[in-house]
Coordinates of C-alpha atoms in Angstrom, one line a residue:
M1 CA 0.5 0.1 -0.2
K2 CA 2.8 2.4 0.7
T3 CA 3.9 2.2 -2.7
L4 CA 1.1 2.6 -4.1
F5 CA 1.7 5.9 -2.3
Q6 CA 4.4 6.6 -2.9
Y7 CA 3.8 6.6 -6.9
N8 CA 0.7 8.8 -6.5
W9 CA 2.7 11.7 -4.9
Q10 CA 5.4 10.8 -8.4
V11 CA 3.2 10.8 -10.3
R12 CA 1.5 14.3 -8.8
E13 CA 4.2 15.9 -8.8
D14 CA 5.2 14.7 -12.3
W15 CA 2.1 16.9 -13.3
Y16 CA 2.7 19.9 -11.5
K17 CA 6.2 19.6 -13.4
W18 CA 3.9 19.4 -16.4
C19 CA 1.4 22.4 -15.6
E20 CA 4.6 24.6 -15.8
D21 CA 4.4 24.7 -19.7
V22 CA 0.8 25.1 -19.5
P23 CA -0.6 28.9 -19.7
L24 CA -2.5 29.8 -16.6
K25 CA -6.3 29.9 -19.0
E26 CA -6.2 25.9 -19.7
L27 CA -4.9 24.8 -16.7
L28 CA -8.2 26.9 -15.2
R29 CA -10.1 26.0 -18.1
E30 CA -13.7 24.1 -17.3
R31 CA -13.4 20.7 -19.3
T32 CA -15.8 17.6 -19.4
G33 CA -15.7 15.1 -16.7
G34 CA -14.2 15.2 -13.1
V35 CA -14.0 17.9 -10.8
G36 CA -13.7 21.3 -13.0
G37 CA -10.7 21.3 -15.0
I38 CA -6.4 20.7 -14.8
L39 CA -5.4 22.7 -11.8
H40 CA -8.9 22.7 -9.6
T41 CA -8.9 18.7 -10.3
L42 CA -4.9 18.6 -8.5
F43 CA -6.4 20.4 -5.9
H44 CA -8.9 18.3 -5.0
I45 CA -6.4 15.4 -5.2
A46 CA -4.5 16.9 -2.2
D47 CA -7.3 18.2 -0.5
V48 CA -9.3 14.7 -0.7
E49 CA -6.2 12.7 0.2
W50 CA -5.2 14.9 3.3
S51 CA -9.0 15.1 4.4
W52 CA -9.3 11.7 4.8
I53 CA -6.0 10.9 6.9
R54 CA -7.5 14.2 9.5
G55 CA -10.8 12.5 9.0
M56 CA -8.8 9.3 10.5
K57 CA -7.2 10.5 12.7
G58 CA -9.9 12.7 14.5
E59 CA -8.8 15.6 13.6
P60 CA -10.6 18.5 11.6
D61 CA -11.5 18.4 7.6
F62 CA -10.1 21.4 4.9
Q63 CA -12.3 23.6 4.3
E64 CA -12.0 26.2 2.0
S65 CA -13.0 25.8 -1.9
F66 CA -10.7 26.2 -4.6
D67 CA -11.5 30.0 -4.6
G68 CA -8.6 30.6 -3.7
Y69 CA -5.7 28.1 -4.8
R70 CA -6.3 29.4 -8.5
S71 CA -2.5 29.4 -9.7
L72 CA -0.7 26.2 -10.0
E73 CA 2.1 27.6 -7.5
K74 CA -0.8 28.0 -4.3
V75 CA -1.8 24.7 -5.4
R76 CA 1.5 22.8 -5.1
R77 CA 2.5 25.2 -1.7
L78 CA -1.3 23.9 0.1
D79 CA -0.3 19.8 -0.8
A80 CA 3.3 20.8 0.2
E81 CA 2.1 22.1 3.7
F82 CA -0.7 19.1 3.7
K83 CA 2.3 16.1 2.7
P84 CA 4.1 16.1 5.9
E85 CA 1.0 14.8 7.8
V86 CA -0.4 12.5 4.8
Q87 CA 3.2 10.8 4.6
N88 CA 3.5 10.6 8.3
F89 CA 0.2 8.4 8.5
V90 CA 1.1 6.5 5.4
N91 CA 4.6 5.8 6.7
A92 CA 3.1 4.7 10.1
W93 CA 1.0 1.9 8.6
N94 CA 1.0 -1.1 9.9
D95 CA -1.7 -3.8 10.2
S96 CA -3.4 -2.8 12.9
M97 CA -4.8 0.2 11.3
E98 CA -6.1 -2.1 8.8
H99 CA -9.7 -2.6 10.5
Q100 CA -10.3 0.6 13.0
L101 CA -13.2 2.5 12.9
M102 CA -14.0 6.1 10.9
E103 CA -17.3 6.8 11.7
E104 CA -19.0 9.2 9.7
P105 CA -21.9 11.5 10.2
G106 CA -25.3 8.9 9.8
N107 CA -23.5 6.9 11.6
V108 CA -21.6 5.4 8.5
R109 CA -18.6 3.7 9.0
F110 CA -15.8 2.9 7.1
T111 CA -12.6 0.8 8.0
H112 CA -8.9 2.7 7.6
G113 CA -8.1 -0.5 5.2
E114 CA -10.8 0.7 3.1
I115 CA -10.0 4.5 3.4
M116 CA -6.5 4.6 2.4
R117 CA -7.3 2.0 -0.5
H118 CA -10.0 4.3 -1.8
M119 CA -6.9 7.3 -1.9
I120 CA -5.0 5.6 -3.9
A121 CA -7.9 4.7 -6.7
H122 CA -9.0 8.3 -6.1
E123 CA -5.9 9.8 -7.2
I124 CA -5.1 7.1 -9.5
H125 CA -8.9 8.0 -11.3
H126 CA -8.6 11.6 -11.8
I127 CA -4.7 10.8 -12.7
G128 CA -6.5 9.2 -16.0
Q129 CA -8.9 12.1 -16.2
L130 CA -5.4 14.6 -17.0
S131 CA -3.8 12.5 -19.4
V132 CA -7.4 12.3 -21.1
W133 CA -7.0 16.0 -21.1
A134 CA -3.3 16.2 -21.7
R135 CA -3.9 14.4 -24.8
E136 CA -7.0 16.6 -25.8
M137 CA -4.7 19.5 -25.3
G138 CA -2.5 17.7 -28.0
R139 CA 0.5 17.5 -25.3
E140 CA 2.1 14.0 -23.8
P141 CA 0.6 13.0 -20.6
V142 CA 2.5 12.2 -18.0
T143 CA 3.3 8.4 -17.8
A144 CA 1.3 6.8 -15.5
N145 CA 3.4 3.3 -15.8
L146 CA 5.0 1.9 -12.2
I147 CA 7.4 0.6 -14.0
R148 CA 11.5 2.1 -13.1
R149 CA 10.3 5.0 -10.8
G150 CA 12.4 3.0 -8.2
L151 CA 9.8 1.6 -6.3
G152 CA 10.3 -2.4 -7.3
V153 CA 11.9 -4.6 -4.6
I154 CA 15.0 -5.9 -6.4
V155 CA 15.2 -9.7 -5.2
G156 CA 18.6 -11.7 -5.3

């Protein structure tokens, strides 16, 4: 599970670098599907990841909207602010945490393991959307390949 979080973080950083060469107007353009445009999607990915971690820790959620983060620099800064807490939680993950419960309003409960796997799938889903939008713009998307990212275990 930790490997897939590391993969998502690497791919997200690659997308931030990819965005550096794209005009802000294109990053903010509303697109079909997802939460809006490219930059809003990157904001959403970081926000959701941090929000779930905070929820599992029993801490308050982030309540700000994308309106205050409508630049690549601001989204990256917010992500960098969230990341240490997220990384600490992920790096501390162990099997004993798998079945701990988080309760949402309305007596809805999720296990921490279910939430962690959802967070991984959530980001991968949105990265796929970014890839489609990149191709619609006539640009090569960031590679989604997990191979050659230095995340594998070398045996023997």
